[in-house]
Structures are given as structure tokens and as C-alpha cells.
mmCIF file of C-alpha atoms in Angstrom:
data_model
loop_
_atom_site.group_PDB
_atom_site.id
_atom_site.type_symbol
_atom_site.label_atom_id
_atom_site.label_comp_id
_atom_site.label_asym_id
_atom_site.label_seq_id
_atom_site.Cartn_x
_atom_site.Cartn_y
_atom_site.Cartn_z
ATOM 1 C CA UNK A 1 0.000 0.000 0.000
ATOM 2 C CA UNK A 2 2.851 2.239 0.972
ATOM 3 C CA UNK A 3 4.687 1.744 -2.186
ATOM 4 C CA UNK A 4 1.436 2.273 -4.363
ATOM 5 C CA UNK A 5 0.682 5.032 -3.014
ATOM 6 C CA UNK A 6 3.763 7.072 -2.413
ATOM 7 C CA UNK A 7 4.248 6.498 -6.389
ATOM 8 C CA UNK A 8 0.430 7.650 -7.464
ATOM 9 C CA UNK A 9 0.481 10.695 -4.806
ATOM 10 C CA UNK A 10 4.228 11.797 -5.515
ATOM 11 C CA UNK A 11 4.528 13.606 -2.036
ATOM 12 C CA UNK A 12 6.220 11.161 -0.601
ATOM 13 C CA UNK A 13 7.005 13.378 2.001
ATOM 14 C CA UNK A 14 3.745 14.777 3.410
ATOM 15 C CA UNK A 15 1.925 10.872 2.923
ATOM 16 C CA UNK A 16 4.828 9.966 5.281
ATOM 17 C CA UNK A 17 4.044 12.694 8.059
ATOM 18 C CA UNK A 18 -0.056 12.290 7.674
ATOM 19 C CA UNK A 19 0.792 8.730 8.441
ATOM 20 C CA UNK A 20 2.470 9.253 11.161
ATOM 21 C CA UNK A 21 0.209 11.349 12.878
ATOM 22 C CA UNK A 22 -2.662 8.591 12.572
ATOM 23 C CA UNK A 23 -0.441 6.485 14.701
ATOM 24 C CA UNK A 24 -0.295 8.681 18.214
ATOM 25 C CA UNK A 25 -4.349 8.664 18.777
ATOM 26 C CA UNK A 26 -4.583 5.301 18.164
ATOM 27 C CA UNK A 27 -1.803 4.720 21.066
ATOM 28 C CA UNK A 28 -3.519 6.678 23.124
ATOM 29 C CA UNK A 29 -6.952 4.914 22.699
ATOM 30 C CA UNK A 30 -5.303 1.815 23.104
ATOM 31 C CA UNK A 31 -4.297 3.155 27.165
ATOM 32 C CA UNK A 32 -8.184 2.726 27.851
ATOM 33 C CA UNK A 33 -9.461 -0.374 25.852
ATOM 34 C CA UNK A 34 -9.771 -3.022 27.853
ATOM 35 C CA UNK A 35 -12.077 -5.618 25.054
ATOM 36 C CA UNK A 36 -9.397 -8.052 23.523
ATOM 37 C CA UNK A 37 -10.963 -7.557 20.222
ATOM 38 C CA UNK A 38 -10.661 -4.018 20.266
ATOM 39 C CA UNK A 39 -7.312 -4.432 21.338
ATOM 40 C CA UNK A 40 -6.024 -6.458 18.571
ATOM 41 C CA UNK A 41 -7.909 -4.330 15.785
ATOM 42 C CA UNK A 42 -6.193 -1.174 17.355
ATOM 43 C CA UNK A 43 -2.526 -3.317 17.323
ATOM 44 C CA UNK A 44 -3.015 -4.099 14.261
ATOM 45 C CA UNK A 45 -4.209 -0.554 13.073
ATOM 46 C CA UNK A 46 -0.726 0.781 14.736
ATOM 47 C CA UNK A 47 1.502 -1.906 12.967
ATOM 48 C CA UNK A 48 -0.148 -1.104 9.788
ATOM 49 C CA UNK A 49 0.748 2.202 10.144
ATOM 50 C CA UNK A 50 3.891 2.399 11.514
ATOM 51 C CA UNK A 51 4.901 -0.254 8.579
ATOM 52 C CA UNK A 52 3.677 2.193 6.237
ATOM 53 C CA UNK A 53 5.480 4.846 7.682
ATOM 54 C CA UNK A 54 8.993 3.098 8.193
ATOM 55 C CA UNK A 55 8.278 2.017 4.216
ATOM 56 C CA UNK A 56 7.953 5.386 3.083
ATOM 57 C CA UNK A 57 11.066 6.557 5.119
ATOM 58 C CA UNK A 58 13.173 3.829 3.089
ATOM 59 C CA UNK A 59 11.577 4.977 -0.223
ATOM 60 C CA UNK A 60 12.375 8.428 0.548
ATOM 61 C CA UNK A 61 16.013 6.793 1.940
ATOM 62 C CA UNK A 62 16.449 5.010 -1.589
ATOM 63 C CA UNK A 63 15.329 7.237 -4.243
ATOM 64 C CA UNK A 64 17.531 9.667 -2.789
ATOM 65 C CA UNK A 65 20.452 8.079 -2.158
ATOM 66 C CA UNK A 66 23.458 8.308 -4.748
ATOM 67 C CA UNK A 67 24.069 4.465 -5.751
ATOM 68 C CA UNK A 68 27.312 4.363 -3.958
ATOM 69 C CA UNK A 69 25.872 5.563 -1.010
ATOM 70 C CA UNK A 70 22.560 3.761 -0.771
ATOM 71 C CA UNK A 71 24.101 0.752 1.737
ATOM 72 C CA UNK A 72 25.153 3.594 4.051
ATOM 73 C CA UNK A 73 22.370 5.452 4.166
ATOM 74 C CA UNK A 74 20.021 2.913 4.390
ATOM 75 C CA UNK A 75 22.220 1.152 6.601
ATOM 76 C CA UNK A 76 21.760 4.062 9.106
ATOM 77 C CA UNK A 77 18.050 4.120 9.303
ATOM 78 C CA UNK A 78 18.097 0.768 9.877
ATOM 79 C CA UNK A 79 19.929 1.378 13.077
ATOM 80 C CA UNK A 80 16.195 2.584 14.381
ATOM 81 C CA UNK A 81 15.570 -1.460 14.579
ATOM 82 C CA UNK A 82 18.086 -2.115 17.414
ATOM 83 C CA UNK A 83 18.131 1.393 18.961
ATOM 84 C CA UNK A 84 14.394 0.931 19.134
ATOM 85 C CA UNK A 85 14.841 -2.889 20.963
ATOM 86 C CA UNK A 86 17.707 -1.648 23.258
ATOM 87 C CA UNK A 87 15.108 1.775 24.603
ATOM 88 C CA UNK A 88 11.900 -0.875 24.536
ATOM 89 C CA UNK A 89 13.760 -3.630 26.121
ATOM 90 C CA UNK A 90 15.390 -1.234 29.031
ATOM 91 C CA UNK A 91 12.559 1.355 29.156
ATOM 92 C CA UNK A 92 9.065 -0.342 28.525
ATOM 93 C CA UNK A 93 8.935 -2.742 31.994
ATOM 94 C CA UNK A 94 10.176 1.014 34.014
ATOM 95 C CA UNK A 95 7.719 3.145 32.442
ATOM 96 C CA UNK A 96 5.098 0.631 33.126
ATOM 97 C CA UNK A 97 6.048 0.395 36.770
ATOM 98 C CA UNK A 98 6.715 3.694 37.334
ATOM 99 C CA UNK A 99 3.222 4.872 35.253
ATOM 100 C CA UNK A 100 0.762 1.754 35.070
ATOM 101 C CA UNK A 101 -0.456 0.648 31.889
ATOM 102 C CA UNK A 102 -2.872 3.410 30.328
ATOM 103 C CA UNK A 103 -0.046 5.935 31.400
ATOM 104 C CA UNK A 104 2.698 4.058 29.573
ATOM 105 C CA UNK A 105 0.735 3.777 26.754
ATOM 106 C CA UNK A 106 -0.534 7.592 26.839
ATOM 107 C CA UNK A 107 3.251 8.348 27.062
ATOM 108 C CA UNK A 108 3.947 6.115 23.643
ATOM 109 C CA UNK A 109 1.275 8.100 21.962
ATOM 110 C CA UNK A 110 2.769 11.285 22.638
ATOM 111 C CA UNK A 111 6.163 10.140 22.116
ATOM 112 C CA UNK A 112 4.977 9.319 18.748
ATOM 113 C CA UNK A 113 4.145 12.871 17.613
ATOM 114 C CA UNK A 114 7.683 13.162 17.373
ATOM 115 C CA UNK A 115 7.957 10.929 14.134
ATOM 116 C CA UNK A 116 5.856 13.183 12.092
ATOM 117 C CA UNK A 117 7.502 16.404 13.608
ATOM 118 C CA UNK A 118 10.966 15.042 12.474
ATOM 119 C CA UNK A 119 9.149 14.078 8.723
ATOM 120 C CA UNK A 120 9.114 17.764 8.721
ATOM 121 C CA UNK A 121 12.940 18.273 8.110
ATOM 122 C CA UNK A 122 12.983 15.492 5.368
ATOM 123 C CA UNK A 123 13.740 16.288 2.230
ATOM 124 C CA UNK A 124 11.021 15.068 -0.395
ATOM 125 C CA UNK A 125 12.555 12.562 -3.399
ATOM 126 C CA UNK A 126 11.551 14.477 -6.656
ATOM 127 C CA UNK A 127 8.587 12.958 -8.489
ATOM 128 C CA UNK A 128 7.939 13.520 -12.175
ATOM 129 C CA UNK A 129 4.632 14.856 -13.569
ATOM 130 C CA UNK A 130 1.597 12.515 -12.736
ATOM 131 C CA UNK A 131 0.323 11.680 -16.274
ATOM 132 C CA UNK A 132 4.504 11.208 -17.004
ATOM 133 C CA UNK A 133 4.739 9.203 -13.707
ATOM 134 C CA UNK A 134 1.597 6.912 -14.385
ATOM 135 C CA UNK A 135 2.896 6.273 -18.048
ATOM 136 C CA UNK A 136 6.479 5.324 -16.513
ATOM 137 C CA UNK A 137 5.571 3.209 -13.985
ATOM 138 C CA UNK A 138 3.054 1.632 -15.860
ATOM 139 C CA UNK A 139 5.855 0.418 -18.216
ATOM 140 C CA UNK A 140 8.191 -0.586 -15.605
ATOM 141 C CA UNK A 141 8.239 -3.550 -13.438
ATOM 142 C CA UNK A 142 8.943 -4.762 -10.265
ATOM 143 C CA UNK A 143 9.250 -8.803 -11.201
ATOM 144 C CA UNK A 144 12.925 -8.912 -12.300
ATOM 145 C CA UNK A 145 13.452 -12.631 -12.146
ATOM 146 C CA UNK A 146 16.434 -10.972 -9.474
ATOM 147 C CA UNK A 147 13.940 -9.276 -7.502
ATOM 148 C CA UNK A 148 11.304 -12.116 -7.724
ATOM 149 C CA UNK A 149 14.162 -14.733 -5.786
ATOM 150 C CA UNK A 150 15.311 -11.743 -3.745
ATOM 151 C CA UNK A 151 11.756 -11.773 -2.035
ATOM 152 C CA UNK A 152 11.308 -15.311 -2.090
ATOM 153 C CA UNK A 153 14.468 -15.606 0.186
ATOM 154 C CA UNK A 154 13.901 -12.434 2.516
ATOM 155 C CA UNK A 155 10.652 -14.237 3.268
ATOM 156 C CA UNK A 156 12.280 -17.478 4.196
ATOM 157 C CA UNK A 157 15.051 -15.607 5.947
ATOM 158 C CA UNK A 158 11.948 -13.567 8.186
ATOM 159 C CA UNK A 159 9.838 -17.073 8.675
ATOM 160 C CA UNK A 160 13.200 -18.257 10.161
ATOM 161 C CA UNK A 161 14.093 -15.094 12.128
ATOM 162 C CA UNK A 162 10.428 -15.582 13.677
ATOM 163 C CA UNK A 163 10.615 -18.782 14.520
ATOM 164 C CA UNK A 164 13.343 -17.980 16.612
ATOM 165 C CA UNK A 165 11.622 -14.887 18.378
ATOM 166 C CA UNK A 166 8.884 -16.975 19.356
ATOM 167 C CA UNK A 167 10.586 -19.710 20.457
ATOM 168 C CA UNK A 168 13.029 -17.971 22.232
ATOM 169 C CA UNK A 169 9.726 -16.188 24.362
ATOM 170 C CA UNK A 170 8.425 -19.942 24.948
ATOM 171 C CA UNK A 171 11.675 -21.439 25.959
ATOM 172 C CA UNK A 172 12.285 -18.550 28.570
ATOM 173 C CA UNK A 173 9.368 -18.112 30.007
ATOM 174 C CA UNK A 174 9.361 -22.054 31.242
ATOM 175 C CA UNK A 175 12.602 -21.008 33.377
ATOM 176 C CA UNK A 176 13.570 -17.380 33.234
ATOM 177 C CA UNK A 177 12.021 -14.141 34.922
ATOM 178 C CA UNK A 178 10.699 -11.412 32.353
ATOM 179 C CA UNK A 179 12.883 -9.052 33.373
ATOM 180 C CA UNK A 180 15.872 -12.041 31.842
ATOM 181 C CA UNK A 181 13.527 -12.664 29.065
ATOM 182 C CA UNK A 182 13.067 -8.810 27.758
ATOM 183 C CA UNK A 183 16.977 -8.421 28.331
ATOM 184 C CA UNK A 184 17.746 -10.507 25.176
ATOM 185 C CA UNK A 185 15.800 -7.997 23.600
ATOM 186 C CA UNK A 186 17.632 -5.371 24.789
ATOM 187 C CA UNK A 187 21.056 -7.549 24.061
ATOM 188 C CA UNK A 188 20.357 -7.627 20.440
ATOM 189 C CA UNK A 189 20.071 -4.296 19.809
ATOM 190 C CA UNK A 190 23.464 -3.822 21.541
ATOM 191 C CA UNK A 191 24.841 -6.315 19.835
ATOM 192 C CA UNK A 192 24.165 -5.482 16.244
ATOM 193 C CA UNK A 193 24.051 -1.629 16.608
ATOM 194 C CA UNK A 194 26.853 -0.648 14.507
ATOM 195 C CA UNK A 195 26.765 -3.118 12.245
ATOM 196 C CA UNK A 196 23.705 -1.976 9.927
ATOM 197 C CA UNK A 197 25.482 1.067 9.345
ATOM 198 C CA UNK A 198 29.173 -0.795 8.801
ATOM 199 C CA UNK A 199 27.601 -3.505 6.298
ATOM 200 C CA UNK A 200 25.681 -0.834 4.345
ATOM 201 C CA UNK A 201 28.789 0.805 4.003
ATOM 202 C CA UNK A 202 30.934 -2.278 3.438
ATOM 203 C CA UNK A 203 28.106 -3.614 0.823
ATOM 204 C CA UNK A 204 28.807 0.180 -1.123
ATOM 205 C CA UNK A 205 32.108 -0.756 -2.101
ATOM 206 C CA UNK A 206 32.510 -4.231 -1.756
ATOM 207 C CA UNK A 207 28.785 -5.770 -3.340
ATOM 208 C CA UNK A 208 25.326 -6.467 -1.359
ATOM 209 C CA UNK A 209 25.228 -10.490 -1.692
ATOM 210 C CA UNK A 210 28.364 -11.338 0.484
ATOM 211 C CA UNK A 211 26.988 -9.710 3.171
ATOM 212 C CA UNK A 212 23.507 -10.868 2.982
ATOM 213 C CA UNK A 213 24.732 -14.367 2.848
ATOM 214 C CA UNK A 214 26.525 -13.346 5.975
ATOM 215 C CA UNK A 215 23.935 -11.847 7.725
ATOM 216 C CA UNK A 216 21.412 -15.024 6.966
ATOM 217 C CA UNK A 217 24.510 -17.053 7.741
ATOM 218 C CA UNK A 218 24.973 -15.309 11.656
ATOM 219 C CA UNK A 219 21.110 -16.135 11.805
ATOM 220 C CA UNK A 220 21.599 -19.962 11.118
ATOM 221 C CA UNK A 221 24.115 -19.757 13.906
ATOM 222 C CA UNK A 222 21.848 -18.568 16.141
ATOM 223 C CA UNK A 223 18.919 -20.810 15.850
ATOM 224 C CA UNK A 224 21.483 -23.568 15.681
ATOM 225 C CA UNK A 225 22.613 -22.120 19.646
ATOM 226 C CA UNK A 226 18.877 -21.691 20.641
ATOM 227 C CA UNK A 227 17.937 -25.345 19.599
ATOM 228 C CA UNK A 228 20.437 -26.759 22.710
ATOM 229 C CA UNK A 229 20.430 -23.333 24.895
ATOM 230 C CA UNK A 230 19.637 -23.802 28.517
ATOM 231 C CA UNK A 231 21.275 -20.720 30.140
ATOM 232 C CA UNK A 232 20.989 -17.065 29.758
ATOM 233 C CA UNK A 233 24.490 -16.080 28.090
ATOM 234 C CA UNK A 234 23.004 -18.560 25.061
ATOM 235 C CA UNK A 235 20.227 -17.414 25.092
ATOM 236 C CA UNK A 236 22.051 -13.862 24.944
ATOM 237 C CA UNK A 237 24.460 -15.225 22.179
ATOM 238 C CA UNK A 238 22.051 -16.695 20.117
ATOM 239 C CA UNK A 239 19.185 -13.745 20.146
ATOM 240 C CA UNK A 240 22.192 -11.618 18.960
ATOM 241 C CA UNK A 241 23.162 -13.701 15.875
ATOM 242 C CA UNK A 242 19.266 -14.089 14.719
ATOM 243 C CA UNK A 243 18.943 -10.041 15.371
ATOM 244 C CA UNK A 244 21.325 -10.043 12.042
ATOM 245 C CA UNK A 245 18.380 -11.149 10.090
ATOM 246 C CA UNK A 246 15.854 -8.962 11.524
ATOM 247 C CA UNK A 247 17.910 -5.864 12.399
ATOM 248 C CA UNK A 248 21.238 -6.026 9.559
ATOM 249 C CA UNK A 249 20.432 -8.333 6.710
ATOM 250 C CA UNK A 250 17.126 -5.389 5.923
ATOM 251 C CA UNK A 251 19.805 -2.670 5.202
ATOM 252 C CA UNK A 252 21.275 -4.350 2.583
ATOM 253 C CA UNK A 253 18.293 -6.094 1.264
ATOM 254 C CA UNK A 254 16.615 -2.671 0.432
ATOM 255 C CA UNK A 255 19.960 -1.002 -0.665
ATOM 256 C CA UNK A 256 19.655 -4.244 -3.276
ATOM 257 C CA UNK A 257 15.790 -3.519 -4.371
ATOM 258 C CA UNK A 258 16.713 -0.128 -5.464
ATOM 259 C CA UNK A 259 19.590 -1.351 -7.622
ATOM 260 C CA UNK A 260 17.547 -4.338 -8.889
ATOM 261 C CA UNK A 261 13.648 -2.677 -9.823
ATOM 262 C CA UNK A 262 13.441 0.507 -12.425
ATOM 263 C CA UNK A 263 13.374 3.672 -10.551
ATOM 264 C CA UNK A 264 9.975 4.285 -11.482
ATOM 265 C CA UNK A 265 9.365 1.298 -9.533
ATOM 266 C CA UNK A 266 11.510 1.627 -6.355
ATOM 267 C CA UNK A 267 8.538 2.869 -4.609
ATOM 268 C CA UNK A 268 6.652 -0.086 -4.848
ATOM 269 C CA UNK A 269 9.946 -2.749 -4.823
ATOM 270 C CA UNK A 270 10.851 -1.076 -1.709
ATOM 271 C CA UNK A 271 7.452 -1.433 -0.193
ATOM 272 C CA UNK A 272 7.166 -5.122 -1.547
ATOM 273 C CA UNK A 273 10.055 -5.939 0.068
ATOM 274 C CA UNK A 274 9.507 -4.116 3.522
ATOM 275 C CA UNK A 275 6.239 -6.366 3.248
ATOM 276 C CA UNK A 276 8.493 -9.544 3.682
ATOM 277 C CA UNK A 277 9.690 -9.040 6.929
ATOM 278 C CA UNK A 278 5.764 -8.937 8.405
ATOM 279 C CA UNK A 279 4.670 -11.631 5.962
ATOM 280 C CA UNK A 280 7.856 -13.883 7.164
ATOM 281 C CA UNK A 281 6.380 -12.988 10.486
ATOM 282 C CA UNK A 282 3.130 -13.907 10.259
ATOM 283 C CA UNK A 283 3.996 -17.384 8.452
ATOM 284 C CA UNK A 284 6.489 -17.779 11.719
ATOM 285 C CA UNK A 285 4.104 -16.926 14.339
ATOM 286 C CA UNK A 286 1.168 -18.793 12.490
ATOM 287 C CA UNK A 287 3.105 -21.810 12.154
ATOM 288 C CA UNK A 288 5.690 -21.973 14.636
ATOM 289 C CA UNK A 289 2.892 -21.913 17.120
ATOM 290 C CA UNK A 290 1.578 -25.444 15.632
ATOM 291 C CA UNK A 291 5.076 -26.496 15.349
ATOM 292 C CA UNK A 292 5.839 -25.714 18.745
ATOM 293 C CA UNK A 293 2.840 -27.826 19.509
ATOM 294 C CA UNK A 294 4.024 -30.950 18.254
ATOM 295 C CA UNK A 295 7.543 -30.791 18.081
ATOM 296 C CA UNK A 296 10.311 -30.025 20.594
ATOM 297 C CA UNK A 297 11.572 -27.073 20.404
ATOM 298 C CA UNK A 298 15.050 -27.909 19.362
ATOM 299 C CA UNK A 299 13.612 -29.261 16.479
ATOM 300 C CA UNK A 300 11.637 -26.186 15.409
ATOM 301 C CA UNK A 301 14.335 -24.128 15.606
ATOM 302 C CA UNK A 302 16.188 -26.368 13.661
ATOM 303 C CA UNK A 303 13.955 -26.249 10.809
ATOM 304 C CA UNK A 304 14.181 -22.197 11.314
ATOM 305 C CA UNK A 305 17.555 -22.662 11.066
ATOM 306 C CA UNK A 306 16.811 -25.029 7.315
ATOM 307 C CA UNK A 307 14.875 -21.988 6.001
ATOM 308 C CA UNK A 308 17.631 -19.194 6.765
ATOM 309 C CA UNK A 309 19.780 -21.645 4.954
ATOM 310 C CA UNK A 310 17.381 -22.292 1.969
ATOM 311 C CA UNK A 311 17.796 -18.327 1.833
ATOM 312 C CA UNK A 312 21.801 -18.228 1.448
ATOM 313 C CA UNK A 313 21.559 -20.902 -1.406
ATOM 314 C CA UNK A 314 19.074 -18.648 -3.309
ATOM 315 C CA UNK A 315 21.626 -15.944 -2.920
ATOM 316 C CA UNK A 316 23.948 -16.704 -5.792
ATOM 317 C CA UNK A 317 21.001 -16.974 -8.447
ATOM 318 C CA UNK A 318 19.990 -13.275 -8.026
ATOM 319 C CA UNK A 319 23.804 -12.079 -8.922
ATOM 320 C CA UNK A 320 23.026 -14.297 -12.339
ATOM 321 C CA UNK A 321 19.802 -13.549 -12.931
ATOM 322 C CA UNK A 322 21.004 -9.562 -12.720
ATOM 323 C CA UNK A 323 23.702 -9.713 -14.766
ATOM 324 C CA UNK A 324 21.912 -11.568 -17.424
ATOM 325 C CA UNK A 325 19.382 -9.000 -17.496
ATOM 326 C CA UNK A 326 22.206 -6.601 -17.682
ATOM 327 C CA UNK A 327 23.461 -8.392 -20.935
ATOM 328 C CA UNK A 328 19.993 -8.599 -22.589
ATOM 329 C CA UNK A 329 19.664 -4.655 -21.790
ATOM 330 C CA UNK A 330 23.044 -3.696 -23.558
ATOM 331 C CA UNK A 331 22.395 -6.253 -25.858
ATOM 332 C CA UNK A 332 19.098 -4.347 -26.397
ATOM 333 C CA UNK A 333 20.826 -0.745 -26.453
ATOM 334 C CA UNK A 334 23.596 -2.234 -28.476
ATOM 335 C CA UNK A 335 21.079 -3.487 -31.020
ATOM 336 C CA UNK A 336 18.376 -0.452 -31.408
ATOM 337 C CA UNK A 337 20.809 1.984 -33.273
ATOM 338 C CA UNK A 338 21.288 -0.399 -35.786
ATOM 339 C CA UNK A 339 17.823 -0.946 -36.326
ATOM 340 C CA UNK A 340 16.771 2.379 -37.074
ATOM 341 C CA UNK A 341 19.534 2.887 -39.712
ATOM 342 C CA UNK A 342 18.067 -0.358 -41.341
#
């Protein structure tokens, strides 16, 4: 929706901001429900939202970002993702104490006016005419056959990335305190806080595959630790190493969608590809529940840890399928001149 949108309306900018300020009354009405239905409609109102708001940040992000810069700029809003788990995993369980529930919330709400008053100082990506823009983007395409396996193996790198969240929160909570089990939250944003910003840079100079095969790699590691973890430093360990996937691996993945869609259709790539990270979510919390259910739990995040590494082997295909749809294009340029002296 995000990426449709921001690419029929142009002003990427202002969509962005009016978003953002339909998240902090929601918050805020959330402090007084107390009906479980109304509570998951208004959750799922607020991740809707906020999804379509972090989308249209990396759209803005990537369409104005010079190519050799896009892994380090993107790289550095991504460092939101474990900034954000280190502040909720230290600062949620205090406010609550210190306020009760409908104040914590009513503080969230407010503190959320602060996302559209920063939208403010953004800098809009220029947008062509609108009958120019509908013609171009009508004629570009998002399904690159590089693109196409790109999202295929975000989403199995997610569904694996989930499988370990919500195992990790049924594990723990057997054995551990909450206070122990929100501190591998707050762990994994520690641990992979500079690296979103490093590997975007890294990936600038030095290509975007390597270190998304690394990044999916770290998250097989980590499943592999939380299949036979019984103490907290594992758990620690391993919640770091998945956070790659989650928190790292995204930064490069959407530096990657704006070199592999048309620019006309970065918008929506970028959006489409956002999209996997919730829809890998969903599949993991949908099904890792059942699994859960039937399986032990070393064995489901074993088979977390098969998808993340289904991923890495679908890695090499999208460097081939780009660069033969590099040849057919100069082929295609190469070819056109000729024509039209015929």
C-alpha cells in the first residue's frame, strides 16, 4: 500500500508525516481499551501504520540516495531497529512500573508525535509529472526474475528469524524471569548496533550479496545455539546472531531492491520488500505456534535454522539472474541503433 501510493500521490514526504500522525491517537486509545478484540484491531491498526510509515522513510532513503551511497544510508536508518529494541527492552517494563499501563501507553502516543515532527525536516525525493509518472511506472516492473528470488528468500530468511523470536519467548518463560527474558531484547540491539550502518557501508564498495549471505549465515548460527540453549548467556548469544536477520540483513536487502527494480518502480519494490519481513512474520508466528505444539523445540528451531539456509543458497542466483538481465539490456541498447539505420 505504501509503495502504491507514495508512487500515485508523488509527495512522498507529506503521505509519510499524515501517516504518522494517525499512529499517536490510536496509542492513546489503546491506554483505555480493555475488550481483547478491540485491542487487537487497534494493534493491528498501529503496525499497519507504523509499517507504512517506516516504508515510506526507506523509499524516501532510496530514491535519494546516490548508488554508492545507498548501503550507508540505508544502513543508518536501519539502526532505528536495534536502537528501538535496546530503549523498549530497558525502558518499557520502568515506564510501566513507574506509570501503570494506560499511562505508559498515553506516554507512547505522545512520544509518537515526534515521528511526524521530524518528517518535517525530510527532504522530499523528486517525483515527475503525474500523467509522465503513471505512463512510466506503468511500463516498468517490479518482477525482475532478481527481484522475484530476492523476495522469495527475505521471506524465508523472516519465517526463520520468527521462529526464533517466538521460540526464544516460549523457551524462557518455562525457566527465566521477564525481566531475563526482555533483556535478550535489549542484548540484540546492543549487539548489532553498529553493524547496519558498517555492512551498508561495506556492501557500497565491496557488493550487497556477500553480506547478505553473511547476515542469513549469523542467523543460522543462532537458531542452531537456541535449539540446545539452557542458560541465559546462550540465550544472549544466540538472540544476537538471529537479530542479524531482523535488524542487519534489511539494510542491505533494500539497498539491493533499489539497484535491482526501475526507478519508477523503487517505490513499490521497496514497499514489496519491507512487506516480507511482516509476511515472514506472520507465516512464523502462524506456524511456529503449531510447530511448537508438536515438536520439541530444538527441532523447530532447527527447521528455522533449514529456512535461513534455503535463503543463502538462493543468494547466488539473483547475482546471475542480474547480470543476465544486464546483458539482454546492452544487448538491447547495443542493437536499437542499428535498427533504425536499417
Amino acid at each position: 500500500v505504501a509503495g502504491w501510493l507514495a508512487d500515485l500521490v508523488g509527495h512522498r514526504r507529506g503521505l509519510m508525516i499524515l501517516v504518522g500522525l494517525g499512529i499517536s491517537p490510536i496509542v492513546i486509545v489503546l491506554s483505555q481499551v480493555s475488550d481483547f478484540r478491540l485491542a487487537v484491531v487497534a494493534t493491528a491498526a498501529i503496525w499497519f501504520l507504523a509499517g507504512m510509515a517506516l516504508a515510506l522513510a526507506s523509499i524516501l532513503a532510496g530514491m535519494g540516495a546516490a548508488a554508492r551511497a545507498r548501503g550507508r544510508i540505508l544502513g543508518f536508518l536501519a539502526v532505528a531497529a536495534p536502537v528501538g529494541s535496546i530503549l523498549g527492552g530497558l525502558g518499557i517494563g520502568v515506564l510501566e512500573d513507574r506509570l501503570g499501563f494506560s499511562g505508559l501507553w498515553i506516554t507512547l502516543g505522545l512520544l509518537y508525535l515526534l515521528c511526524p515532527a521530524i518528517g518535517v525536516f525530510v527532504r522530499d525525493a523528486p517525483a515527475p509529472a503525474k500523467a509522465e509518472a503513471r505512463d512510466r511506472a506503468s511500463a516498468a516492473s517490479v518482477r525482475t526474475a532478481a527481484f522475484v528470488i530476492l523476495i522469495v528468500g527475505s521471506l524465508l530468511a523472516a519465517f526463520g528469524s520468527f521462529i526464533g523470536a517466538l521460540g526464544r519467548s516460549l523457551v524462557m518463560q518455562q525457566t527465566f524471569s521477564s525481566a531475563e527474558l526482555t533483556s535478550t531484547v535489549a542484548v540484540s540491539g546492543i549487539v548489532t548496533l553498529p553493524f547496519p550502518f558498517l555492512i551498508g557501508f561495506l556492501s557500497d564498495r565491496l557488493g550487497r550479496l556477500r553480506f547478505l549471505a553473511l547476515c542469513y549465515a549469523a542467523g543460522v548460527a543462532g537458531l542452531v545455539v537456541y535449539s540446545g540453549a539452557g542458560v541465559l548467556w546462550q540465550f544472549w548469544l544466540a538472540s544476537g546472531l538471529v537479530a542479524f536477520v531482523s535488524y542487519v540483513s534489511t539494510a542491505v536487502g533494500s539497498a539491493l531492491t533499489v539497484d535491482l527494480v526501475p526507478r519508477e518502480s523503487v517505490g513499490r519494490g521497496l514497499a514489496i520488500y519491507s512487506a516480507t519481513g511482516w509476511g515472514g512474520g506472520i507465516l512464523g508466528f502462524a506456524m511456529g505456534g503449531y510447530l511448537f505444539s508438536v515438536l520439541t523445540s530444538a527441532a523447530v528451531f532447527l527447521l528455522g535454522a533449514v529456512s535461513l539456509a534455503v535463503a543463502i543458497l538462493l543468494i547466488p542466483p539473483i547475482g546471475r539472474a542480474n547480470r543476465a538481465a544486464s546483458l539482454r539490456g546492452h544487448l538491447a541498447g547495443s542493437y536499437e541503433p542499428r535498427a533504425r539505420k536499417e
